[in-house]
Short mmCIF file of C-alpha atoms in Angstrom, two decimals:
data_model
loop_
_atom_site.label_atom_id
_atom_site.label_comp_id
_atom_site.label_asym_id
_atom_site.label_seq_id
_atom_site.Cartn_x
_atom_site.Cartn_y
_atom_site.Cartn_z
CA UNK A 1 -20.39 17.85 -16.08
CA UNK A 2 -18.23 17.06 -19.23
CA UNK A 3 -15.12 17.44 -16.68
CA UNK A 4 -16.71 14.91 -14.21
CA UNK A 5 -17.25 12.39 -16.89
CA UNK A 6 -13.61 13.00 -18.25
CA UNK A 7 -12.31 12.58 -14.57
CA UNK A 8 -14.33 9.44 -13.99
CA UNK A 9 -12.91 8.03 -17.26
CA UNK A 10 -9.44 8.93 -16.30
CA UNK A 11 -9.65 7.20 -12.98
CA UNK A 12 -11.40 4.26 -14.29
CA UNK A 13 -8.68 3.77 -16.80
CA UNK A 14 -6.00 4.02 -14.09
CA UNK A 15 -7.79 1.81 -11.81
CA UNK A 16 -8.15 -0.59 -14.74
CA UNK A 17 -4.76 -1.26 -15.09
CA UNK A 18 -4.40 -2.29 -11.45
CA UNK A 19 -5.22 -5.85 -10.25
CA UNK A 20 -8.84 -5.93 -9.98
CA UNK A 21 -8.97 -8.70 -7.35
CA UNK A 22 -7.48 -7.33 -4.12
CA UNK A 23 -8.88 -9.73 -1.63
CA UNK A 24 -9.96 -7.86 1.62
CA UNK A 25 -7.47 -8.91 4.29
CA UNK A 26 -7.42 -7.83 7.80
CA UNK A 27 -3.97 -7.03 9.04
CA UNK A 28 -2.27 -9.81 10.94
CA UNK A 29 -1.94 -8.96 14.60
CA UNK A 30 1.60 -8.54 15.70
CA UNK A 31 3.05 -7.97 19.31
CA UNK A 32 4.78 -4.92 20.24
CA UNK A 33 8.23 -6.31 19.51
CA UNK A 34 6.94 -7.64 16.22
CA UNK A 35 5.62 -4.42 15.17
CA UNK A 36 8.89 -2.81 15.81
CA UNK A 37 10.69 -5.32 13.76
CA UNK A 38 8.08 -5.21 11.09
CA UNK A 39 8.53 -1.31 10.81
CA UNK A 40 12.12 -1.48 10.89
CA UNK A 41 12.44 -3.96 8.04
CA UNK A 42 10.23 -2.33 5.60
CA UNK A 43 12.33 0.55 4.62
CA UNK A 44 15.18 -1.85 3.70
CA UNK A 45 12.90 -3.73 1.22
CA UNK A 46 12.52 -2.38 -2.27
CA UNK A 47 9.10 -2.45 -4.11
CA UNK A 48 9.91 -4.33 -7.31
CA UNK A 49 7.35 -2.39 -9.14
CA UNK A 50 8.15 1.15 -8.35
CA UNK A 51 12.00 0.54 -8.06
CA UNK A 52 12.92 3.29 -5.97
CA UNK A 53 10.39 3.09 -3.38
CA UNK A 54 10.60 0.96 -0.25
CA UNK A 55 7.90 -1.26 0.79
CA UNK A 56 7.16 1.07 3.53
CA UNK A 57 6.26 3.71 1.10
CA UNK A 58 4.67 2.07 -1.95
CA UNK A 59 0.93 1.39 -2.72
CA UNK A 60 1.64 -0.60 -5.73
CA UNK A 61 -0.51 -3.96 -5.70
CA UNK A 62 2.49 -6.06 -5.48
CA UNK A 63 3.96 -4.08 -2.59
CA UNK A 64 0.88 -4.43 -0.33
CA UNK A 65 0.95 -8.26 -1.17
CA UNK A 66 4.53 -8.35 -0.14
CA UNK A 67 4.07 -6.36 2.82
CA UNK A 68 1.44 -8.74 3.79
CA UNK A 69 3.44 -11.63 3.31
CA UNK A 70 6.46 -9.97 5.39
CA UNK A 71 3.81 -9.28 8.21
CA UNK A 72 2.75 -12.81 8.16
CA UNK A 73 6.59 -13.80 8.45
CA UNK A 74 7.17 -11.53 11.29
CA UNK A 75 4.05 -12.86 13.07
CA UNK A 76 5.34 -16.37 12.71
CA UNK A 77 8.31 -15.38 14.59
CA UNK A 78 10.97 -15.36 11.59
CA UNK A 79 13.96 -13.14 11.97
CA UNK A 80 15.20 -10.45 9.77
CA UNK A 81 17.68 -12.78 7.93
CA UNK A 82 15.20 -15.51 7.45
CA UNK A 83 12.61 -12.76 5.83
CA UNK A 84 15.21 -11.34 3.73
CA UNK A 85 16.25 -14.83 2.53
CA UNK A 86 12.59 -15.57 1.76
CA UNK A 87 12.60 -12.27 -0.61
CA UNK A 88 15.91 -12.73 -2.26
CA UNK A 89 15.13 -16.53 -3.00
CA UNK A 90 12.30 -15.19 -5.23
CA UNK A 91 13.31 -11.74 -6.36
CA UNK A 92 17.22 -11.64 -6.07
CA UNK A 93 19.37 -9.22 -4.21
CA UNK A 94 17.73 -6.23 -5.80
CA UNK A 95 14.70 -6.53 -3.33
CA UNK A 96 17.29 -5.40 -0.76
CA UNK A 97 18.36 -1.68 -0.84
CA UNK A 98 21.61 -2.65 0.86
CA UNK A 99 23.34 -5.19 -1.22
CA UNK A 100 24.73 -8.20 0.78
CA UNK A 101 28.40 -8.25 1.25
CA UNK A 102 29.76 -11.34 -0.54
CA UNK A 103 32.34 -12.14 -3.22
CA UNK A 104 29.98 -11.39 -6.12
CA UNK A 105 29.42 -8.02 -4.67
CA UNK A 106 33.14 -7.02 -3.90
CA UNK A 107 33.37 -4.82 -6.95
CA UNK A 108 30.40 -2.93 -5.88
CA UNK A 109 31.54 -2.49 -2.27
CA UNK A 110 35.33 -2.03 -3.16
CA UNK A 111 35.07 -0.44 -6.77
CA UNK A 112 34.75 3.31 -5.63
CA UNK A 113 37.76 2.92 -3.18
CA UNK A 114 39.70 1.30 -6.03
CA UNK A 115 38.68 4.03 -8.39
CA UNK A 116 39.80 6.69 -5.78
CA UNK A 117 43.22 4.92 -5.28
CA UNK A 118 43.70 4.58 -8.81
CA UNK A 119 43.23 8.40 -8.99
CA UNK A 120 45.59 8.99 -6.25
CA UNK A 121 48.28 6.85 -8.15
CA UNK A 122 47.71 8.52 -11.35
CA UNK A 123 47.99 11.98 -9.69
CA UNK A 124 51.10 11.28 -7.80
CA UNK A 125 52.90 9.67 -10.75
CA UNK A 126 52.00 12.64 -12.84
CA UNK A 127 53.12 15.09 -10.23
CA UNK A 128 56.46 13.13 -9.68
CA UNK A 129 57.12 13.10 -13.55
CA UNK A 130 56.52 16.88 -14.08
CA UNK A 131 58.69 17.80 -11.27
CA UNK A 132 61.51 15.52 -12.67
CA UNK A 133 61.34 17.07 -16.08
CA UNK A 134 60.77 20.59 -15.04
CA UNK A 135 63.39 22.69 -16.76
CA UNK A 136 66.11 23.85 -14.31
CA UNK A 137 65.94 27.53 -13.77
CA UNK A 138 68.91 29.01 -15.62
CA UNK A 139 71.64 30.27 -13.15
CA UNK A 140 71.88 33.99 -13.19
CA UNK A 141 74.98 35.67 -14.49
CA UNK A 142 75.18 38.25 -11.82
CA UNK A 143 77.89 40.32 -13.57
CA UNK A 144 75.59 40.52 -16.90
CA UNK A 145 72.56 41.57 -14.81
CA UNK A 146 74.33 44.45 -13.16
CA UNK A 147 75.64 45.53 -16.56
CA UNK A 148 72.14 45.37 -18.00
CA UNK A 149 70.68 47.36 -15.10
CA UNK A 150 73.46 50.09 -15.28
CA UNK A 151 72.82 50.45 -18.93
CA UNK A 152 69.15 51.20 -18.03
CA UNK A 153 69.97 53.96 -15.83
CA UNK B 1 51.71 8.39 -27.75
CA UNK B 2 50.49 11.04 -25.33
CA UNK B 3 47.05 10.55 -26.00
CA UNK B 4 47.27 6.82 -25.80
CA UNK B 5 46.32 6.31 -22.02
CA UNK B 6 43.31 8.88 -22.42
CA UNK B 7 42.13 7.35 -25.50
CA UNK B 8 42.04 3.86 -23.99
CA UNK B 9 40.17 5.26 -20.92
CA UNK B 10 37.64 7.01 -23.17
CA UNK B 11 37.01 3.85 -25.44
CA UNK B 12 36.60 1.90 -22.22
CA UNK B 13 34.24 4.14 -20.76
CA UNK B 14 32.24 4.32 -23.95
CA UNK B 15 32.01 0.65 -24.22
CA UNK B 16 30.79 0.49 -20.44
CA UNK B 17 28.21 3.12 -21.51
CA UNK B 18 27.05 1.30 -24.33
CA UNK B 19 26.67 -1.86 -22.44
CA UNK B 20 25.05 -0.26 -19.39
CA UNK B 21 22.46 1.86 -21.31
CA UNK B 22 21.05 -1.24 -23.30
CA UNK B 23 20.34 -2.80 -19.88
CA UNK B 24 16.48 -2.24 -18.94
CA UNK B 25 16.63 -1.34 -15.31
CA UNK B 26 13.18 -2.85 -15.04
CA UNK B 27 14.27 -6.44 -15.97
CA UNK B 28 15.62 -8.26 -12.92
CA UNK B 29 17.40 -11.31 -13.33
CA UNK B 30 15.50 -14.19 -11.73
CA UNK B 31 17.22 -16.22 -9.00
CA UNK B 32 15.08 -19.09 -9.89
CA UNK B 33 16.65 -19.86 -13.08
CA UNK B 34 18.33 -23.29 -12.96
CA UNK B 35 16.06 -24.44 -10.10
CA UNK B 36 13.09 -26.66 -9.94
CA UNK B 37 9.78 -24.70 -10.43
CA UNK B 38 8.39 -23.41 -7.04
CA UNK B 39 5.70 -25.55 -5.71
CA UNK B 40 2.16 -24.67 -5.97
CA UNK B 41 -1.26 -26.25 -5.93
CA UNK B 42 -3.83 -23.96 -7.87
CA UNK B 43 -7.46 -24.53 -9.06
CA UNK B 44 -7.86 -24.97 -12.92
CA UNK B 45 -9.98 -22.62 -14.72
CA UNK B 46 -11.98 -24.93 -17.03
CA UNK B 47 -12.61 -22.89 -20.25
CA UNK B 48 -15.14 -22.47 -21.89
CA UNK B 49 -17.24 -24.51 -19.70
CA UNK B 50 -16.86 -24.54 -15.87
CA UNK B 51 -16.07 -28.14 -14.70
CA UNK B 52 -17.75 -29.63 -11.70
CA UNK B 53 -16.09 -30.56 -9.50
CA UNK B 54 -13.29 -28.24 -10.44
CA UNK B 55 -9.87 -29.88 -10.75
CA UNK B 56 -6.59 -28.66 -9.37
CA UNK B 57 -3.06 -28.85 -10.66
CA UNK B 58 0.42 -28.96 -8.83
CA UNK B 59 3.89 -28.47 -9.70
CA UNK B 60 4.36 -32.25 -10.32
CA UNK B 61 2.04 -31.97 -13.13
CA UNK B 62 4.49 -29.69 -14.93
CA UNK B 63 6.98 -32.40 -15.60
CA UNK B 64 7.09 -34.42 -18.83
CA UNK B 65 7.42 -32.13 -21.88
CA UNK B 66 8.97 -28.72 -21.87
CA UNK B 67 6.37 -25.99 -21.00
CA UNK B 68 5.91 -22.26 -20.95
CA UNK B 69 4.23 -20.99 -17.53
CA UNK B 70 2.81 -17.59 -18.70
CA UNK B 71 1.43 -15.32 -15.93
CA UNK B 72 -1.21 -13.09 -17.47
CA UNK B 73 -4.38 -11.32 -16.61
CA UNK B 74 -7.29 -9.74 -18.45
CA UNK B 75 -6.34 -6.34 -16.85
CA UNK B 76 -2.94 -6.36 -18.13
CA UNK B 77 -2.11 -4.44 -21.13
CA UNK B 78 1.04 -6.19 -22.06
CA UNK B 79 -0.89 -9.58 -22.03
CA UNK B 80 -3.01 -8.08 -24.91
CA UNK B 81 0.28 -7.43 -26.86
CA UNK B 82 1.93 -10.71 -26.56
CA UNK B 83 -1.64 -12.75 -27.02
CA UNK B 84 -1.56 -13.08 -30.67
CA UNK B 85 1.88 -14.37 -30.64
CA UNK B 86 0.85 -17.03 -27.82
CA UNK B 87 -2.10 -18.10 -30.06
CA UNK B 88 0.64 -18.71 -32.79
CA UNK B 89 2.66 -20.96 -30.71
CA UNK B 90 -0.51 -22.85 -29.62
CA UNK B 91 -1.71 -23.21 -33.06
CA UNK B 92 1.54 -24.25 -34.68
CA UNK B 93 2.02 -26.78 -31.73
CA UNK B 94 5.27 -25.40 -30.98
CA UNK B 95 4.90 -25.14 -27.50
CA UNK B 96 2.63 -25.90 -24.38
CA UNK B 97 1.51 -23.07 -22.53
CA UNK B 98 0.21 -23.21 -18.97
CA UNK B 99 -1.47 -19.78 -18.15
CA UNK B 100 -1.58 -18.61 -14.68
CA UNK B 101 -4.29 -15.98 -14.41
CA UNK B 102 -2.86 -13.49 -11.84
CA UNK B 103 -5.13 -11.71 -9.49
CA UNK B 104 -8.01 -11.71 -11.84
CA UNK B 105 -11.77 -12.27 -11.70
CA UNK B 106 -13.00 -15.49 -13.16
CA UNK B 107 -15.68 -13.84 -15.22
CA UNK B 108 -13.30 -11.11 -16.48
CA UNK B 109 -10.76 -13.94 -17.57
CA UNK B 110 -13.48 -15.89 -19.33
CA UNK B 111 -14.84 -12.79 -21.33
CA UNK B 112 -11.03 -11.93 -22.25
CA UNK B 113 -10.35 -15.53 -23.28
CA UNK B 114 -13.70 -15.87 -25.24
CA UNK B 115 -12.97 -12.78 -27.18
CA UNK B 116 -9.26 -13.28 -27.99
CA UNK B 117 -9.14 -17.07 -28.02
CA UNK B 118 -7.45 -19.52 -25.49
CA UNK B 119 -3.63 -20.26 -25.96
CA UNK B 120 -3.37 -22.29 -22.65
CA UNK B 121 -3.64 -25.86 -21.54
CA UNK B 122 -4.59 -25.47 -18.92
CA UNK B 123 -5.46 -22.19 -17.15
CA UNK B 124 -4.65 -21.77 -13.39
CA UNK B 125 -6.20 -19.25 -11.13
CA UNK B 126 -3.86 -17.60 -8.76
CA UNK B 127 -6.38 -15.23 -7.02
CA UNK B 128 -4.34 -13.71 -4.37
CA UNK B 129 -1.18 -13.45 -6.39
CA UNK B 130 0.58 -15.80 -3.65
CA UNK B 131 2.13 -18.18 -6.38
CA UNK B 132 3.18 -15.19 -8.24
CA UNK B 133 5.21 -14.10 -5.30
CA UNK B 134 6.61 -17.66 -4.86
CA UNK B 135 7.61 -17.64 -8.50
CA UNK B 136 9.19 -14.06 -8.15
CA UNK B 137 6.65 -12.43 -10.41
CA UNK B 138 6.69 -8.64 -10.20
CA UNK B 139 4.59 -7.58 -13.19
CA UNK B 140 2.45 -9.62 -15.64
CA UNK B 141 3.06 -10.79 -18.21
CA UNK B 142 6.14 -12.77 -17.30
CA UNK B 143 6.78 -16.33 -18.78
CA UNK B 144 8.95 -19.04 -17.48
CA UNK B 145 10.31 -21.82 -19.80
CA UNK B 146 10.48 -25.25 -17.96
CA UNK B 147 12.37 -28.19 -19.43
CA UNK B 148 11.03 -31.68 -19.26
CA UNK B 149 12.18 -32.09 -15.57
CA UNK B 150 10.22 -28.96 -14.48
CA UNK B 151 13.36 -26.86 -14.05
CA UNK B 152 13.18 -23.21 -15.03
CA UNK B 153 15.63 -22.41 -17.74
CA UNK B 154 14.56 -19.01 -18.94
CA UNK B 155 12.41 -16.19 -17.83
CA UNK B 156 10.79 -13.58 -20.15
CA UNK B 157 9.97 -10.40 -18.61
CA UNK B 158 7.21 -8.47 -20.30
CA UNK B 159 5.36 -9.72 -23.48
CA UNK B 160 6.65 -12.75 -25.17
CA UNK B 161 7.99 -11.88 -28.56
CA UNK B 162 8.69 -13.64 -31.79
CA UNK B 163 12.26 -12.65 -31.58
CA UNK B 164 12.66 -13.99 -27.84
CA UNK B 165 11.33 -17.00 -29.00
CA UNK B 166 13.46 -17.70 -31.94
CA UNK B 167 16.81 -16.25 -30.63
CA UNK B 168 16.63 -17.20 -26.98
CA UNK B 169 13.88 -19.78 -26.08
CA UNK B 170 14.01 -22.28 -28.92
CA UNK B 171 17.92 -22.74 -28.76
CA UNK B 172 17.50 -23.48 -24.99
CA UNK B 173 14.68 -26.02 -25.55
CA UNK B 174 16.83 -27.66 -28.25
CA UNK B 175 19.48 -28.11 -25.73
CA UNK B 176 17.04 -29.32 -22.99
CA UNK B 177 15.29 -31.99 -25.04
#
């Protein structure tokens, strides 16, 4: 009995942290093609609340709202690009899992390749330098060596 | 001399980490800063007494004086944290606060304000959170600072603090007015 009370308390406090007014909304009807578009789009969109989840996975209140908005936009015949623009106008590039390819993101796209290039250049320079400065192997004095070996025997 | 380059790289990396780790990944820069406040048309929650007929407020009504537009809700924990400071702003007359009650029930917000005091003039009701989406709100409380032309000049994510007010918002408002 006490456990049940504790559980009720726990769940009420968890739910209490959520928005309490979630208007009941029927799903906006989509055509088959729109449904495909809607399903393909959701995994590319980030839930802003639970940042590593996509809108497809998230059950956060805001994610449900955004899903509803996106559904409405799909139903009104908007293209993927238009829908993404709708979201980035409000929430910035972060809402997209894949950042756009633009001058301000060049560092992001090319940064890793630049680092690898830098590493390769450094490694090559190091190898070349160590090869140049390597101590030349001393010439073997064959006569002295033979003498030494003879002494051993 | 042999260690000069590794040392520079190490110091560089440490600097990068120090800067990087101070970033709060939950704070997303708003693309709306420097732009006009997104359009809205919302019902006003007359407090303490309901007004009949109810009035509405639109974006155009935000122009004139600089304002803080604060998205809050009675169910939001961070809003309780910032509430005393908002009251302080209101009482000292330092800022005009427009409250947007985000996804909240009318009776809940009335009880909340009756208990704690009302820092807002006026309070608007964003029942379905649609205006919140237009403003790029992803977690209440969030506060937008608007200049006299209704342009967003700053966004505070999470509770408003005395520190943010003194160090960031006040200087911006000084420049704007």
